[in-house]
XYZ file of C-alpha atoms in Angstrom:
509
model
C -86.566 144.916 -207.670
C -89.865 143.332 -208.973
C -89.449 139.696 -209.789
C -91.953 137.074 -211.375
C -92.203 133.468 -211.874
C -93.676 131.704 -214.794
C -97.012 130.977 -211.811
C -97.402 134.657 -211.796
C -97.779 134.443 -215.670
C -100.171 131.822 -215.536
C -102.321 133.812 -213.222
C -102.188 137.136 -214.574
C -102.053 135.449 -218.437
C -104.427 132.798 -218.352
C -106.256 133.002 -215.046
C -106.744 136.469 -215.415
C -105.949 137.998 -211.759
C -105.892 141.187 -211.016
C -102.892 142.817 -211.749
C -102.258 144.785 -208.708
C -98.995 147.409 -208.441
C -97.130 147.765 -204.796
C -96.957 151.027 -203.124
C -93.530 151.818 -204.038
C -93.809 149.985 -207.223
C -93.126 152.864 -209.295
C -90.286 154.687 -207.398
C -87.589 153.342 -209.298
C -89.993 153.897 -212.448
C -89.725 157.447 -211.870
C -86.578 158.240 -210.534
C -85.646 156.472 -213.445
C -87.263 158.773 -215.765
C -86.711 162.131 -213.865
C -83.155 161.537 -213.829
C -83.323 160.646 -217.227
C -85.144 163.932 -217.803
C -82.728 166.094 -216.693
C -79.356 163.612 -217.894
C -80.193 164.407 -220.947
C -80.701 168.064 -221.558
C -77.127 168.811 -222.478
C -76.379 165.729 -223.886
C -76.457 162.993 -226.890
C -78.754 160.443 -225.993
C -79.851 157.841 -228.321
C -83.341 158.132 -229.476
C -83.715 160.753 -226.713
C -82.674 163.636 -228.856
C -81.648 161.381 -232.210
C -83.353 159.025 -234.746
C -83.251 155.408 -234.231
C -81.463 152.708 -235.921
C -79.390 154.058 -238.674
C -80.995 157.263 -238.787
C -79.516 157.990 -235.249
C -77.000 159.985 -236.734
C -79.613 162.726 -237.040
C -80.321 164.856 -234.121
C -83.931 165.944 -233.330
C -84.809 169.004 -232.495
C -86.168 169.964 -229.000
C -89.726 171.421 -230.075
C -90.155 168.015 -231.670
C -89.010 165.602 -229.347
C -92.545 164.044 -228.327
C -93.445 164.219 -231.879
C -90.126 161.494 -232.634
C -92.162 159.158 -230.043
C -95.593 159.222 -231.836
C -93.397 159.013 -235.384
C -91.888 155.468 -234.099
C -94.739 153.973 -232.689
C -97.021 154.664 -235.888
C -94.472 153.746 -238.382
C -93.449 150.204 -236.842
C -96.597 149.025 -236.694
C -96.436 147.029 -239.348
C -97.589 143.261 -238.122
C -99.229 141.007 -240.201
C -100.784 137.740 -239.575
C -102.517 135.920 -237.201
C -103.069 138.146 -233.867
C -102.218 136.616 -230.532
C -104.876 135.454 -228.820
C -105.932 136.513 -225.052
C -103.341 134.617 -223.341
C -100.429 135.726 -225.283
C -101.047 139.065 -225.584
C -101.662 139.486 -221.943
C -98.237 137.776 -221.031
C -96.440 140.044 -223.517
C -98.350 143.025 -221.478
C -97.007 141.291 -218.143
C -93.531 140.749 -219.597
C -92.887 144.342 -220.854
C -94.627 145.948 -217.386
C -92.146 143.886 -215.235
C -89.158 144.891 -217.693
C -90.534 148.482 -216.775
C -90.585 147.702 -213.026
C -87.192 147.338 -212.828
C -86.653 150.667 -212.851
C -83.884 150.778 -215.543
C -85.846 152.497 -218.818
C -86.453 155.791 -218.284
C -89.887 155.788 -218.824
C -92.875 157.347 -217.746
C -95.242 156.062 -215.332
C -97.960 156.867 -217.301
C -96.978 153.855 -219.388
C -96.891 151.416 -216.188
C -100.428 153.132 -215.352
C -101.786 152.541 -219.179
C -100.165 148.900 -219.153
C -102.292 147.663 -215.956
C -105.607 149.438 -217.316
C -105.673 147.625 -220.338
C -104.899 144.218 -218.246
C -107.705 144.944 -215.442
C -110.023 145.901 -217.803
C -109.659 142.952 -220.349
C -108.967 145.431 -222.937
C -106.340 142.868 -225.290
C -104.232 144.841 -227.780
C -103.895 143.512 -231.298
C -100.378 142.206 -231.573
C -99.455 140.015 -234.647
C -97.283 137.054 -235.256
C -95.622 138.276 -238.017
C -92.918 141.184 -238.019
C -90.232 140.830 -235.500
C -86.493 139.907 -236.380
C -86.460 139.952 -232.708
C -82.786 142.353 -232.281
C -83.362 145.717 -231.771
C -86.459 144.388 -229.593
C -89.654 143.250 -230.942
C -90.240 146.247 -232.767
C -92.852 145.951 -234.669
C -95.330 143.828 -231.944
C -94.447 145.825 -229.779
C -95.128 149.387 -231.827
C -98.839 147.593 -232.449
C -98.989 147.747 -228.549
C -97.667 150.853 -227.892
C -100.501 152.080 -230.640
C -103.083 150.492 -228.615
C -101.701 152.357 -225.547
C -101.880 156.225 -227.376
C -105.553 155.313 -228.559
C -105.220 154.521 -232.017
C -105.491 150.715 -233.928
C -107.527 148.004 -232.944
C -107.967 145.901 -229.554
C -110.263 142.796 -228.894
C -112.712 143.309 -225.643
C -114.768 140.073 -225.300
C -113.064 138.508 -228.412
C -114.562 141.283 -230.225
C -112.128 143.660 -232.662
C -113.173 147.052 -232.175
C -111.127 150.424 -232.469
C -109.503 151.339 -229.689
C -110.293 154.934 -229.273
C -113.804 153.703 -228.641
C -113.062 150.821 -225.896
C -111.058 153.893 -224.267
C -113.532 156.113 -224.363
C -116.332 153.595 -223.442
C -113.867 152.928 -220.110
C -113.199 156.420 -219.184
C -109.351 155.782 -220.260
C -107.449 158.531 -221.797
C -105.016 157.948 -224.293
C -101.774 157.542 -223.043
C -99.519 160.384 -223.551
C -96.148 159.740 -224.548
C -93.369 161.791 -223.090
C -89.075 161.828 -223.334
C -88.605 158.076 -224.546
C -91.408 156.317 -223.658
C -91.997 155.519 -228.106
C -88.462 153.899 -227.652
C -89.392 152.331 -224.696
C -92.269 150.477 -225.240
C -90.726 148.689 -228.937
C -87.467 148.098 -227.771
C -87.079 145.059 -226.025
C -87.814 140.904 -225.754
C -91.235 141.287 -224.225
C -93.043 139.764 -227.139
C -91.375 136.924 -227.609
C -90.620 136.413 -224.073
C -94.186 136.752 -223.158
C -95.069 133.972 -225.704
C -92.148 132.002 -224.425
C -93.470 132.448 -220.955
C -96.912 130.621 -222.253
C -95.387 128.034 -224.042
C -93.775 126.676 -221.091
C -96.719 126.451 -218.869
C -98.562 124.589 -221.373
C -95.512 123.051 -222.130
C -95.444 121.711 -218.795
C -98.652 120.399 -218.623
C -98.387 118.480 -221.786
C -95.766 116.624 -220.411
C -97.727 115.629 -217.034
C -100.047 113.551 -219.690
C -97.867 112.316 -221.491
C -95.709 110.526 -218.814
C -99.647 109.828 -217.481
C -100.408 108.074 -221.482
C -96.915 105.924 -221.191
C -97.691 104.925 -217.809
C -101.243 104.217 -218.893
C -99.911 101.977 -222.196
C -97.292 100.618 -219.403
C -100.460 99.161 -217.543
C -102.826 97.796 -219.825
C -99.758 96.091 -221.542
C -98.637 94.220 -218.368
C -95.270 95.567 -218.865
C -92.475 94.988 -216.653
C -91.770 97.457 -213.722
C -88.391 97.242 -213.742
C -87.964 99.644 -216.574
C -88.954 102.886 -215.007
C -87.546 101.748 -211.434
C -85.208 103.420 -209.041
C -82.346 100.690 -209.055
C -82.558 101.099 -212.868
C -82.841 104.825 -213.258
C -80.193 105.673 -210.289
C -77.008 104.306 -212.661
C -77.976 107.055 -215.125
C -77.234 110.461 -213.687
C -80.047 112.624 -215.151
C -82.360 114.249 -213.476
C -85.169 114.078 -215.433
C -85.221 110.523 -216.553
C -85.033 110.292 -212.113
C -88.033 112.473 -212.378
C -90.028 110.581 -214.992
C -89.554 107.409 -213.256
C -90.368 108.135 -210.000
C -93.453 109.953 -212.055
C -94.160 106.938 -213.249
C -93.776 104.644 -210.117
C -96.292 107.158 -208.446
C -98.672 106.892 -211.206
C -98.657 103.575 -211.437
C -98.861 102.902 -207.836
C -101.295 100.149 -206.592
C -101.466 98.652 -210.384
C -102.183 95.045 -210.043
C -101.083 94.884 -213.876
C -97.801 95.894 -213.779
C -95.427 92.418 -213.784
C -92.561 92.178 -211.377
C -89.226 91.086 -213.215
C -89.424 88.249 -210.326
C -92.225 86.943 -211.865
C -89.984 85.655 -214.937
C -86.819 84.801 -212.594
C -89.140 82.340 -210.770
C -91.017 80.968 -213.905
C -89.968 77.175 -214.075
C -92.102 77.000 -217.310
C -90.234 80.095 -219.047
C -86.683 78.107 -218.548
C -87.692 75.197 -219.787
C -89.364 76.763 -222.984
C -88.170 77.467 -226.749
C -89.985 80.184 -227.333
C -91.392 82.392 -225.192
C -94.817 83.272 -225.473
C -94.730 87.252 -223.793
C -92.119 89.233 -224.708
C -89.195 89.584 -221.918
C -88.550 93.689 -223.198
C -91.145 95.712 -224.526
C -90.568 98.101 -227.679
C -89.049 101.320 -226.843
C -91.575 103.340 -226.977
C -93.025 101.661 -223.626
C -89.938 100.795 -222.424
C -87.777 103.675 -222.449
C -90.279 106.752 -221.575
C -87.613 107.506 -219.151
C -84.964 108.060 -221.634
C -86.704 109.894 -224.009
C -88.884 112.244 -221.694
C -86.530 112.681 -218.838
C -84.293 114.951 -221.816
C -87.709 116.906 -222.395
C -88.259 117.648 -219.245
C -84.735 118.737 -218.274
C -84.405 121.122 -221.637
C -88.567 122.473 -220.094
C -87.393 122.956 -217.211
C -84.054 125.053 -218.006
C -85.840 127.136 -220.642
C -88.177 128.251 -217.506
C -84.833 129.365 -216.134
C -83.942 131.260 -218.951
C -87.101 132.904 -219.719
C -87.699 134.047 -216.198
C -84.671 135.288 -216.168
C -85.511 137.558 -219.337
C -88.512 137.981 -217.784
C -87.082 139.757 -214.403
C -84.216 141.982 -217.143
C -84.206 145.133 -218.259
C -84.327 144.217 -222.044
C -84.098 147.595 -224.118
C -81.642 150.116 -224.769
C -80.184 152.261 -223.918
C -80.138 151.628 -220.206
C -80.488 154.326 -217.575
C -78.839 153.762 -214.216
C -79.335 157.181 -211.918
C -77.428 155.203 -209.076
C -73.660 155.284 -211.686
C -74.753 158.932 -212.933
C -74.840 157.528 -216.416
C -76.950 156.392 -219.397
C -75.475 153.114 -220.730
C -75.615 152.005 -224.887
C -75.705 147.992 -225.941
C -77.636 145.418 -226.868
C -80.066 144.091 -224.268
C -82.526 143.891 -226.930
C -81.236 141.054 -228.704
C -83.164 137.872 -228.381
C -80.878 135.103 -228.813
C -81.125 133.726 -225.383
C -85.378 133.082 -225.879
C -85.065 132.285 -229.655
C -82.468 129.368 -228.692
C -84.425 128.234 -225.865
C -87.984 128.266 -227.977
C -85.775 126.093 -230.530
C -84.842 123.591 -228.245
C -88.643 123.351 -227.080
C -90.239 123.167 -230.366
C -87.565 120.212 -230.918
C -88.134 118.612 -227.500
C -92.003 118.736 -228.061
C -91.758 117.375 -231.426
C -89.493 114.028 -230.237
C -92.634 114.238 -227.323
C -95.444 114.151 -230.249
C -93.340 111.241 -232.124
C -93.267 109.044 -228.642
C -97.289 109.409 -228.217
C -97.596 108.778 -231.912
C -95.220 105.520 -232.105
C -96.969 104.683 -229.052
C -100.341 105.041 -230.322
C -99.180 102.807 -233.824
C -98.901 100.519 -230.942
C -102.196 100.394 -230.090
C -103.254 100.065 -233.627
C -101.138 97.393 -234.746
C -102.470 93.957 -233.489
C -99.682 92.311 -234.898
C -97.187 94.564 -232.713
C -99.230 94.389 -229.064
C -100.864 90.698 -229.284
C -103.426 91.975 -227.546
C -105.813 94.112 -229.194
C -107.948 94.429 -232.656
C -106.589 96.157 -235.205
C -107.401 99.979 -234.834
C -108.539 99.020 -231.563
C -112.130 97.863 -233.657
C -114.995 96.978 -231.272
C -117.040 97.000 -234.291
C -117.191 94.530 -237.579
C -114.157 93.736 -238.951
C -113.796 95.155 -242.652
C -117.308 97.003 -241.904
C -116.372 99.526 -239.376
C -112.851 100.612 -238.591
C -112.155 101.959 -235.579
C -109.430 104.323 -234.404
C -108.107 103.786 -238.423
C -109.337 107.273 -239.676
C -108.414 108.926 -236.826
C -104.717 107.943 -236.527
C -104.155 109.768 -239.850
C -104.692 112.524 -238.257
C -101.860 112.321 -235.578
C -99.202 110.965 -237.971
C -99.474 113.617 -240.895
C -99.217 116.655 -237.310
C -96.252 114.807 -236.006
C -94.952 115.386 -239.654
C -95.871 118.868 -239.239
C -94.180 119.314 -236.320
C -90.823 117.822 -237.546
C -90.867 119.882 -240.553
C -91.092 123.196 -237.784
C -88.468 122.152 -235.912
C -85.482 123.319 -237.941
C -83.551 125.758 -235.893
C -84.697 129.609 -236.325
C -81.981 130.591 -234.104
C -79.305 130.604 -236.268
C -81.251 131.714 -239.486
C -80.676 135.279 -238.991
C -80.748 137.833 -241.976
C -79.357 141.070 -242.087
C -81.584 144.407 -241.905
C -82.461 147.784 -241.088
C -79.302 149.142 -243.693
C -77.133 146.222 -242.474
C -77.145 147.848 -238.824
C -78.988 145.099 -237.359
C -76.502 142.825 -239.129
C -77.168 139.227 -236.890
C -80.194 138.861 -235.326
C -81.982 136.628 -233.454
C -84.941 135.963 -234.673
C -86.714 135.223 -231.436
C -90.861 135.881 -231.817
C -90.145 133.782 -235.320
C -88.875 130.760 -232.882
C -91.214 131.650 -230.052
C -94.611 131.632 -232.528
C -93.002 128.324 -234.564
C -92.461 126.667 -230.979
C -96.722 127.854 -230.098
C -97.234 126.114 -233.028
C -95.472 122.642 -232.414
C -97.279 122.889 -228.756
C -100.509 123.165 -230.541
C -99.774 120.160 -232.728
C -98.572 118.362 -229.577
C -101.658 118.506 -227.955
C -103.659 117.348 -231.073
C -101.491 114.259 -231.001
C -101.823 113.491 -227.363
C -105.891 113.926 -227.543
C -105.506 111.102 -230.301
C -103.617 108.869 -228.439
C -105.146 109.471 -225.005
C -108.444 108.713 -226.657
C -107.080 105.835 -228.142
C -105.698 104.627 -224.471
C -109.211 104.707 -223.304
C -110.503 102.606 -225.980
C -108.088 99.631 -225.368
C -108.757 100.042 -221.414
C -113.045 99.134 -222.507
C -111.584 96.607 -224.578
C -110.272 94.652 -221.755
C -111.568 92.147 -219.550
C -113.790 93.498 -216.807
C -111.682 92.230 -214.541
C -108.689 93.405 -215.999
C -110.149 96.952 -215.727
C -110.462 96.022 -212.247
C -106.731 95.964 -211.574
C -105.854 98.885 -213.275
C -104.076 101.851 -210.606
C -106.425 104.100 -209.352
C -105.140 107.082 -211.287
C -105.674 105.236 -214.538
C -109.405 105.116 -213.922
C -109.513 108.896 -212.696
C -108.035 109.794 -216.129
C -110.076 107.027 -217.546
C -113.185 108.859 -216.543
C -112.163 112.281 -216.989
C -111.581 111.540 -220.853
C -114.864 109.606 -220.704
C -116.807 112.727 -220.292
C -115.599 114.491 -223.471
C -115.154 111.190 -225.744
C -117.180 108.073 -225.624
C -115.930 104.042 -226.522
C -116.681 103.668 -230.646
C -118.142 100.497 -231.386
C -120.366 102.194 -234.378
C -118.674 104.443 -236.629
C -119.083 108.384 -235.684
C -117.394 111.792 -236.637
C -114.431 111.985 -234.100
C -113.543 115.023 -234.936
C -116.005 117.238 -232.092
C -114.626 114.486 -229.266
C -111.189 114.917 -230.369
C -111.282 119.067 -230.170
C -113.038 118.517 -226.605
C -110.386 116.624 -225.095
C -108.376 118.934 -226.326
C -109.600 121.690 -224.644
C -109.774 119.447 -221.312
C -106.278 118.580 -221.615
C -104.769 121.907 -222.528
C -107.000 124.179 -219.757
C -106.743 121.422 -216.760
C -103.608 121.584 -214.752
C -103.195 118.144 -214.272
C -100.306 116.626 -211.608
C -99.420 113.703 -211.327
């Protein structure tokens, strides 16, 4: 049984490897479809021989069987919106071939064969946000790649649109030729928002890496305590990922010569004989208890990998076809609760992450809050130039963004499709919603990271000095997309370019 990981995705998604089928890779595929073949010839099967949805109570005649295919594909593509970009649309390509590999659909291998063309040869179908309720499968994305597939629509080679009977033609690539149930094959199932899902995560992923780098960072260059992100602390709370962000943070922050030891106040005969203390003994939370509120991001990340590889390794359509029980099986392995709950959870999880880099960066800003630092982190004229002021509007109003996204999709389910597909999940809705939150998570943490670097020039030399050796490697890797503002400049080109560094480098810490 083929089986992928979300580091398969990455490299066939966003790396763009070669997408290379075993020997026996498509045994199952057609044994599959031959039994299929013959199963059916003197018998009801659904959308075999019948319509589809609530029209399956008509039956098809045989002479226009292939026809039926051709009918579903063309009238379900309906998309509208924004297309996927590259990325995406090659994971949902990935996602529906593996489905396929399973053996379990009874489709043609002409469709595995089509499927890998279009991924070796960069060919990118046109697939749209907008149009799956994400129940019966994501019909309608998926129709607008099945389209794509029998020659007809639009594709994007190069990040050019062109029609895709020409990029076929130009390739030597015949249209693919639909046969038995390959229509119904193709449309119904997860793979759309399963592929996005898939995405999500490994960027989701990454984004956390910097932002448990940006605490530790704002840890540091406020000479805050270590005791809040150690082992003896973190051990009496039985979580695994607040464990994992501390111990994230303890290696980060590893050879810091800023960082205070709690012994340093236990054996301060000057603190115990003072008033007032001049430092403060606990830091705010948003320095103090990264921890606590990552360690829950990273344990709902990392379980929504389990889920969506899970969906990613299923047969996800209907009906099923098992030749080893003799028997074609009817359900609902289409439905996409399980990804639309999980993509719900991560929009929400990202969102609380945007808030902690954005409370963290009003930190920065607000002298009167860190002691430390000029307002807006201002290297410039007071009242004549102003800093990181502009620029923090800009990560507030997309945190606000983000929270206004992150009301659940999951359970807003209408009923469709002549009240047959009477709950649905809603799942592409959630998965594209969640792609957006990421997006506005990464805006916010090329703000604040930006913003980091600033107050790291804006202390002593040889307080830069003592700073951990991974501080400075992100110190200078941000340096090369955004420079220290003393004079007043656009921010807006340095901001999208560490961006784009943040989002394409895998980063560990």
């Amino acid at each position: 049984m083929n089986s992928i990981s979300l580091a398969q995705i990455e490299q066939y998604a966003i790396d763009k490897k070669e997408f290379l089928l075993a020997e026996d890779a498509l045994n199952n595929v057609s044994k599959s479809f031959d039994f299929l073949t013959e199963f059916s010839k003197d018998k009801i099967i659904y959308g075999i021989n019948t319509g589809f949805g609530p029209m399956a109570q008509y039956r098809i005649d045989t002479d226009k069987l292939n026809h039926l295919q051709y009918n579903l594909i063309r009238s379900h593509s309906s998309g509208i919106g924004k297309p996927l970009d590259e990325t995406y649309a090659r994971s949902v390509m990935v996602a529906r071939l593996n489905s396929f590999l399973q053996g379990n659909s009874g489709i043609s291998s002409g469709v595995i064969q089509q499927l890998v063309l279009f991924l070796n040869k960069g060919i990118v179908p046109e697939i749209f946000e907008h149009g799956s309720v994400g129940a019966s499968g994501d019909l309608v994305q998926l129709s607008h790649l099945g389209l794509n597939l029998i020659g007809e629509g639009y594709v994007y080679e190069n990040g050019v649109r062109q029609k895709t009977a020409d990029v076929l033609a130009k390739h030597g690539i015949a249209p693919l030729k639909m046969e038995l149930r390959d229509g119904l094959g193709l449309i119904n199932g997860t793979s759309c928002m399963t592929g996005i899902a898939a995405v999500n995560l490994i960027y989701a992923q990454r984004l956390v890496q910097w932002a448990i780098a940006a605490s530790s960072m704002i840890n540091e260059i406020m000479e805050a305590f270590d005791d809040s992100f150690s082992k003896e602390l973190n051990a009496v709370k039985h979580h695994k990922g607040q464990q994992y962000v501390a111990s994230q943070m303890r290696d980060f922050l590893a050879g810091s010569e800023m960082i205070r030891s709690r012994e340093e106040l236990f054996k301060d005969d000057t603190a115990l004989t003072t008033r007032e203390f001049e430092r403060k003994i606990q830091e705010y939370y948003s320095i103090r208890c990264v921890p606590q509120i990552i360690g829950p991001i990273v344990d709902t990340i990392n379980y929504a990998q389990e889920v969506v590889e899970n969906e990613l390794n299923s047969t996800n359509d209907n009906p099923i076809v098992r030749p080893d029980e003799n028997n074609v099986f009817h359900g609902g392995n289409f439905h996409g609760d399980y990804i639309s709950l999980e993509m719900d959870k991560v929009k929400i999880v990202l969102t609380k992450l945007s808030m902690l880099m954005e409370r963290q960066l009003n930190f920065l800003m607000n002298s009167k809050l860190n002691g430390k630092f000029p307002p807006f982190l201002n290297a410039g004229t007071w009242g004549l130039n102003f800093g990181f002021q502009g620029i923090q509007f800009t990560a507030t109003s997309t945190t606000a963004e983000s929270q206004a996204l992150s009301t659940s999709v999951y359970i807003h389910s209408i009923p469709n499709n002549n009240d047959n597909q009477d709950i649905v999940s809603m799942g592409t809705n959630s998965a594209v919603l969640a792609k957006q939150v990421l997006e506005n998570s990464y805006q916010v943490m090329s703000i604040h990271i930006m913003a980091i670097c600033q107050a790291i020039d804006l202390l002593e030399p040889e307080e830069k000095e003592r700073l951990s050796s991974k501080t400075k490697s992100i110190y200078a890797q941000i340096r090369t997309k955004a420079s220290f503002i003393k004079e007043d400049v656009p921010p807006a080109e340095s901001i999208a370019d560490v961006y784009q560094l943040i989002k394409e480098t895998p980063f560990t810490i």
